[in-house]
Amino acid sequence: MPEQPSAALTQKAGSTCVSNVAFQNFPLRYQQRMQEIACHLQERDGLPAGYVIPALQNARFNARAVEMMTPPPPSAAPATPYPWWRYRDRFLRQNRLDRGVRFWRDHAALLQAVSQKYGVPGPILMGILNIETGFGTFLGNFSVLNSNLSLALALPGRRRFFLHQTAETLKLAQRLGVPPGTLQGSQAGAMGMSQFLASSYLRYGVTWNDPPGGPMPNLWHSPADVLASTANFFRGHGWQPGQPVLSQVSGNRGANVAPFLQGRHPLARLRAAGIRPKAPSGLPGSTPVGLLRLQTEHGPTLFIAYPNFYAIMGYNPNTYYSATVWAYAEAITRIING
């Protein structure tokens, strides 16, 4: 462990921050940038030098996290599209469904209570836990602070994002009362059964049935806190209780669907164009919806995406991800209902 800073710490000229120290666990090429980050955390995020400097000196550069998060170089040859149904089926394997059934049996009353309070169906919450960590079977073993710092240094295009997550990680550790380096998660800095980023943990994390100002939620070990926090996240991203997520389109023969495949449009416009869902939603014609063309095992298939689909995309902006959360929720519901 590096020697802890003391009165020997100095300040940059014209700055109120402490940063003129060495960060021995980071490559030489990043030393100046680390000093800038130290200043940023103190001046922009209000974190005291006595907390920031030891935390950064005890952190380490994680080249593996950088490697895993670096996009592949562009290829001259066009990539073969990966069909949605193959992505979906990775998360609908029998062992995944079996885990969901066990989770439902163990927490049925809790799932119902959380759903009643927040308006988010239990199977949708289970769809998140299934994809993110297999219901807590793999939570990640990366230091969240190391990952966020390393990615802020090595990925210039996402520097602002990961610098913000670095600050939020330090604040979260303070709130939890633990050393910052002990927070464990994914290479992207996501934590717990529901894989919350530090910023989401602080903003949406709730302790189930606990009054405001009570203890911090435990998103690693408390299914109640995990489910409530995930439902709270959805509510904060526009989830509409009682509304559908996706519906396959029926009766679109001869319809010109191209104008509707980008952006969102009033539901009435799709109806007028002959694009109708198999299961009527009962929503007003002014409801903004999207039209998706997803590759299923039966070929290209059209789906109407309702506002709740986009609430799921607040969790992960990938269309395949949100559609798979819905598909898992549908599958587990069928199993539970017999």
Coordinates of C-alpha atoms in Angstrom, one line a residue:
M1 CA 0.0 0.0 0.0
P2 CA 1.5 3.4 -0.9
E3 CA 2.4 5.7 1.9
Q4 CA -0.5 7.8 2.9
P5 CA -0.3 11.6 2.1
S6 CA 0.3 14.0 4.9
A7 CA 1.5 17.5 5.3
A8 CA 4.0 16.8 2.5
L9 CA 1.1 17.2 0.0
T10 CA 1.4 20.4 -2.0
Q11 CA -1.0 22.4 -4.1
K12 CA -0.9 23.4 -7.8
A13 CA -0.2 27.1 -8.2
G14 CA -3.4 29.1 -8.4
S15 CA -5.5 26.0 -7.4
T16 CA -7.1 25.1 -4.1
C17 CA -6.7 21.4 -4.8
V18 CA -4.1 18.9 -3.6
S19 CA -2.7 17.0 -6.6
N20 CA 1.1 17.3 -6.8
V21 CA 1.6 13.7 -5.7
A22 CA 2.6 10.4 -7.4
F23 CA 0.1 7.7 -8.3
Q24 CA 2.5 4.8 -8.4
N25 CA -0.1 2.2 -9.5
F26 CA -0.7 4.0 -12.7
P27 CA 1.5 4.2 -15.8
L28 CA 3.8 7.2 -16.1
R29 CA 1.9 8.5 -19.2
Y30 CA -1.2 9.0 -17.0
Q31 CA 0.4 10.8 -14.0
Q32 CA -0.5 14.3 -15.2
R33 CA -4.0 13.2 -16.0
M34 CA -4.4 11.6 -12.6
Q35 CA -3.4 14.9 -11.0
E36 CA -6.0 16.6 -13.0
I37 CA -8.6 14.0 -12.0
A38 CA -7.6 14.5 -8.3
C39 CA -8.2 18.3 -8.7
H40 CA -11.5 17.7 -10.5
L41 CA -12.8 15.4 -7.7
Q42 CA -11.9 18.0 -5.1
E43 CA -13.0 21.2 -6.9
R44 CA -15.9 20.0 -9.0
D45 CA -17.3 17.3 -6.9
G46 CA -16.6 18.7 -3.4
L47 CA -14.6 15.7 -2.1
P48 CA -11.9 16.4 0.5
A49 CA -8.3 15.9 -0.4
G50 CA -7.8 13.7 2.6
Y51 CA -10.3 11.3 1.1
V52 CA -9.5 11.7 -2.6
I53 CA -5.7 11.4 -2.6
P54 CA -5.5 8.1 -0.5
A55 CA -8.3 6.6 -2.6
L56 CA -6.5 7.4 -5.9
Q57 CA -3.1 6.3 -4.6
N58 CA -4.5 3.0 -3.5
A59 CA -6.3 2.4 -6.8
R60 CA -4.7 0.6 -9.7
F61 CA -4.8 0.9 -13.5
N62 CA -6.7 -2.1 -14.9
A63 CA -5.6 -2.8 -18.5
R64 CA -8.0 -5.8 -18.7
A65 CA -11.0 -3.5 -18.1
V66 CA -9.8 -1.2 -20.8
E67 CA -9.3 -4.0 -23.2
M68 CA -12.8 -5.4 -22.6
M69 CA -14.4 -2.0 -23.0
T70 CA -12.4 -0.8 -26.1
P71 CA -14.6 -1.1 -29.2
P72 CA -13.1 -3.2 -32.0
P73 CA -11.5 -1.3 -34.9
P74 CA -13.8 -0.8 -37.9
S75 CA -13.7 -3.5 -40.5
A76 CA -13.7 -2.9 -44.3
A77 CA -16.0 -5.8 -44.8
P78 CA -19.6 -5.3 -43.7
A79 CA -20.5 -7.1 -40.6
T80 CA -23.1 -9.9 -40.8
P81 CA -26.1 -8.8 -38.7
Y82 CA -26.5 -10.9 -35.5
P83 CA -30.2 -11.8 -35.4
W84 CA -32.2 -10.8 -32.3
W85 CA -33.6 -14.3 -31.8
R86 CA -30.1 -15.7 -31.2
Y87 CA -29.3 -13.0 -28.7
R88 CA -32.7 -13.6 -27.0
D89 CA -32.2 -17.3 -26.8
R90 CA -29.0 -17.0 -24.9
F91 CA -31.0 -15.6 -22.0
L92 CA -34.0 -17.9 -22.5
R93 CA -32.1 -21.2 -22.1
Q94 CA -33.7 -23.8 -19.8
N95 CA -31.2 -23.1 -16.9
R96 CA -32.1 -19.4 -17.1
L97 CA -35.8 -20.2 -16.9
D98 CA -35.2 -22.6 -14.1
R99 CA -33.4 -20.0 -12.1
G100 CA -36.3 -17.6 -12.7
V101 CA -38.8 -20.1 -11.4
R102 CA -36.8 -20.7 -8.3
F103 CA -36.4 -17.0 -7.7
W104 CA -40.2 -16.5 -8.1
R105 CA -40.9 -19.3 -5.7
D106 CA -38.5 -17.8 -3.1
H107 CA -39.7 -14.2 -3.5
A108 CA -43.3 -14.4 -4.9
A109 CA -44.8 -12.2 -2.1
L110 CA -41.9 -9.7 -2.3
L111 CA -42.3 -9.5 -6.1
Q112 CA -46.0 -8.8 -5.8
A113 CA -45.5 -6.2 -3.1
V114 CA -42.8 -4.3 -5.1
S115 CA -45.0 -4.5 -8.2
Q116 CA -47.9 -3.0 -6.3
K117 CA -45.9 -0.2 -4.9
Y118 CA -44.0 0.8 -8.1
G119 CA -46.3 -0.5 -10.9
V120 CA -43.6 -2.5 -12.5
P121 CA -44.5 -6.2 -13.0
G122 CA -42.3 -8.8 -11.2
P123 CA -41.4 -10.7 -14.4
I124 CA -40.0 -7.5 -16.0
L125 CA -37.7 -7.0 -12.9
M126 CA -36.8 -10.7 -13.2
G127 CA -35.9 -10.1 -16.9
I128 CA -33.3 -7.5 -15.7
L129 CA -31.8 -9.8 -13.1
N130 CA -31.6 -12.7 -15.5
I131 CA -29.7 -10.8 -18.2
E132 CA -27.5 -8.8 -15.8
T133 CA -26.2 -11.4 -13.3
G134 CA -28.2 -14.6 -13.7
F135 CA -30.1 -13.7 -10.5
G136 CA -26.9 -12.9 -8.7
T137 CA -24.8 -15.9 -9.8
F138 CA -22.1 -13.7 -11.3
L139 CA -21.7 -10.2 -9.9
G140 CA -18.3 -9.3 -11.3
N141 CA -14.9 -9.2 -9.6
F142 CA -13.5 -5.9 -10.8
S143 CA -12.7 -3.1 -8.5
V144 CA -15.3 -0.5 -9.5
L145 CA -13.0 2.4 -8.7
N146 CA -10.1 0.9 -10.7
S147 CA -12.4 0.3 -13.7
N148 CA -13.9 3.8 -13.7
L149 CA -10.5 5.5 -13.3
S150 CA -8.8 3.3 -16.0
L151 CA -11.6 3.9 -18.5
A152 CA -11.6 7.6 -17.8
L153 CA -7.9 7.6 -18.6
A154 CA -7.8 5.3 -21.6
L155 CA -11.0 6.0 -23.4
P156 CA -11.0 9.7 -24.4
G157 CA -14.4 9.5 -26.0
R158 CA -16.0 8.4 -22.8
R159 CA -13.8 10.3 -20.4
R160 CA -16.5 12.6 -19.0
F161 CA -18.8 9.7 -18.3
F162 CA -16.3 7.6 -16.4
L163 CA -14.9 10.6 -14.6
H164 CA -18.4 11.2 -13.3
Q165 CA -18.8 7.6 -12.3
T166 CA -15.4 7.8 -10.5
A167 CA -16.8 10.7 -8.4
E168 CA -20.0 8.9 -7.8
T169 CA -18.1 5.7 -6.7
L170 CA -16.2 7.7 -4.1
K171 CA -19.4 9.3 -2.9
L172 CA -21.1 5.9 -2.7
A173 CA -18.3 4.4 -0.7
Q174 CA -18.6 7.3 1.7
R175 CA -22.3 6.7 2.1
L176 CA -21.9 3.0 2.5
G177 CA -19.0 3.5 5.0
V178 CA -16.6 1.2 3.2
P179 CA -13.1 1.8 1.6
P180 CA -13.6 2.8 -2.1
G181 CA -11.4 0.0 -3.4
T182 CA -13.7 -2.7 -1.9
L183 CA -16.6 -2.0 -4.1
Q184 CA -16.7 -4.9 -6.6
G185 CA -18.6 -5.1 -9.9
S186 CA -18.2 -5.4 -13.7
Q187 CA -15.4 -4.1 -15.9
A188 CA -17.8 -1.2 -16.8
G189 CA -18.2 -0.2 -13.1
A190 CA -21.7 -1.7 -12.6
M191 CA -22.5 -3.3 -9.2
G192 CA -24.8 -5.7 -7.5
M193 CA -27.5 -8.1 -8.7
S194 CA -29.0 -5.5 -10.9
Q195 CA -25.7 -4.0 -12.0
F196 CA -26.3 -0.4 -11.1
L197 CA -23.7 2.2 -11.9
A198 CA -22.6 4.3 -8.9
S199 CA -24.7 7.2 -10.1
S200 CA -27.8 5.0 -10.4
Y201 CA -27.1 3.5 -7.0
L202 CA -27.1 6.9 -5.4
R203 CA -30.1 8.3 -7.4
Y204 CA -32.4 5.3 -7.5
G205 CA -31.3 2.9 -4.8
V206 CA -33.9 2.4 -2.1
T207 CA -34.1 0.3 1.0
W208 CA -37.3 -1.7 0.8
N209 CA -39.9 -0.5 3.2
D210 CA -37.4 1.7 5.1
P211 CA -38.1 5.4 5.8
P212 CA -36.1 8.1 4.0
G213 CA -32.8 8.7 5.8
G214 CA -32.5 5.1 6.9
P215 CA -29.6 2.7 6.0
M216 CA -28.2 2.5 2.4
P217 CA -29.7 -0.2 0.2
N218 CA -27.6 -3.4 -0.2
L219 CA -27.7 -4.2 -3.9
W220 CA -25.3 -7.1 -3.6
H221 CA -27.1 -9.3 -1.0
S222 CA -30.7 -8.0 -0.5
P223 CA -33.2 -9.2 -3.1
A224 CA -35.8 -6.8 -1.6
D225 CA -33.5 -3.7 -2.0
V226 CA -32.5 -4.9 -5.5
L227 CA -36.1 -5.3 -6.7
A228 CA -37.3 -2.1 -5.2
S229 CA -34.3 -0.1 -6.5
T230 CA -34.7 -1.6 -10.0
A231 CA -38.5 -0.8 -10.0
N232 CA -37.7 2.7 -8.8
F233 CA -35.2 3.1 -11.7
F234 CA -38.0 2.2 -14.1
R235 CA -40.4 4.6 -12.5
G236 CA -37.8 7.3 -12.8
H237 CA -37.4 6.6 -16.5
G238 CA -41.1 6.9 -17.4
W239 CA -42.6 3.4 -16.7
Q240 CA -46.4 3.5 -17.2
P241 CA -48.2 1.0 -14.9
G242 CA -50.6 -1.3 -16.7
Q243 CA -49.3 -0.6 -20.2
P244 CA -47.7 -3.1 -22.5
V245 CA -44.1 -3.2 -23.6
L246 CA -44.1 -4.8 -27.1
S247 CA -46.7 -6.3 -29.3
Q248 CA -46.2 -8.1 -32.6
V249 CA -47.8 -6.5 -35.6
S250 CA -50.8 -8.1 -37.3
G251 CA -52.4 -7.2 -40.6
N252 CA -49.8 -5.0 -42.2
R253 CA -49.9 -6.4 -45.7
G254 CA -49.4 -3.7 -48.2
A255 CA -48.6 -1.2 -45.5
N256 CA -45.7 1.2 -46.1
V257 CA -43.8 0.6 -42.9
A258 CA -40.5 2.4 -43.8
P259 CA -41.5 5.8 -42.5
F260 CA -42.2 4.4 -39.1
L261 CA -39.0 2.4 -38.5
Q262 CA -37.2 5.5 -37.2
G263 CA -38.2 7.5 -34.2
R264 CA -41.6 7.4 -32.5
H265 CA -45.0 8.3 -33.9
P266 CA -48.5 8.6 -32.6
L267 CA -50.2 5.2 -32.4
A268 CA -53.1 6.5 -34.5
R269 CA -50.7 7.2 -37.4
L270 CA -49.6 3.6 -37.4
R271 CA -53.2 2.4 -37.3
A272 CA -54.2 4.7 -40.2
A273 CA -51.3 3.2 -42.2
G274 CA -52.7 -0.3 -41.5
I275 CA -50.1 -1.3 -38.9
R276 CA -51.9 -2.8 -36.0
P277 CA -50.9 -4.9 -33.0
K278 CA -52.1 -8.4 -32.5
A279 CA -53.1 -7.6 -29.0
P280 CA -55.0 -4.2 -28.8
S281 CA -53.4 -2.0 -26.2
G282 CA -56.3 0.2 -25.3
L283 CA -54.0 3.2 -25.4
P284 CA -55.0 6.6 -26.9
G285 CA -54.0 7.3 -30.4
S286 CA -51.7 10.1 -29.3
T287 CA -49.4 7.6 -27.5
P288 CA -45.9 7.8 -29.0
V289 CA -44.8 4.4 -30.1
G290 CA -42.0 3.0 -32.2
L291 CA -42.0 0.3 -34.9
L292 CA -39.2 -2.3 -34.7
R293 CA -38.2 -4.9 -37.3
L294 CA -36.6 -7.7 -35.3
Q295 CA -35.3 -11.0 -36.8
T296 CA -37.0 -13.9 -35.2
E297 CA -36.7 -17.6 -36.0
H298 CA -39.6 -17.0 -38.4
G299 CA -37.8 -14.2 -40.3
P300 CA -38.1 -10.4 -40.1
T301 CA -41.0 -9.5 -37.7
L302 CA -42.6 -6.2 -36.9
F303 CA -43.3 -5.1 -33.3
I304 CA -44.9 -2.0 -31.9
A305 CA -42.8 -0.6 -29.1
Y306 CA -44.8 1.2 -26.4
P307 CA -43.4 3.8 -23.9
N308 CA -42.6 1.1 -21.4
F309 CA -40.1 -0.4 -24.0
Y310 CA -38.2 2.9 -23.9
A311 CA -38.3 2.9 -20.1
I312 CA -36.4 -0.4 -20.3
M313 CA -34.0 1.2 -22.8
G314 CA -33.2 3.7 -20.0
Y315 CA -31.5 0.7 -18.3
N316 CA -29.6 -0.3 -21.5
P317 CA -30.1 1.6 -24.8
N318 CA -29.7 -1.6 -26.8
T319 CA -32.9 -2.6 -28.7
Y320 CA -32.1 -6.3 -28.4
Y321 CA -31.6 -6.0 -24.6
S322 CA -35.0 -4.4 -24.0
A323 CA -36.8 -6.8 -26.3
T324 CA -35.2 -9.7 -24.5
V325 CA -36.2 -8.4 -21.1
W326 CA -39.8 -8.5 -22.4
A327 CA -39.4 -11.9 -24.0
Y328 CA -38.0 -13.4 -20.7
A329 CA -40.9 -11.8 -18.8
E330 CA -43.4 -13.3 -21.2
A331 CA -41.8 -16.7 -21.0
I332 CA -41.5 -16.8 -17.2
T333 CA -45.1 -15.6 -16.9
R334 CA -46.3 -18.5 -19.0
I335 CA -44.4 -21.0 -16.9
I336 CA -45.6 -19.6 -13.6
N337 CA -49.2 -19.5 -14.8
G338 CA -49.0 -23.1 -16.0

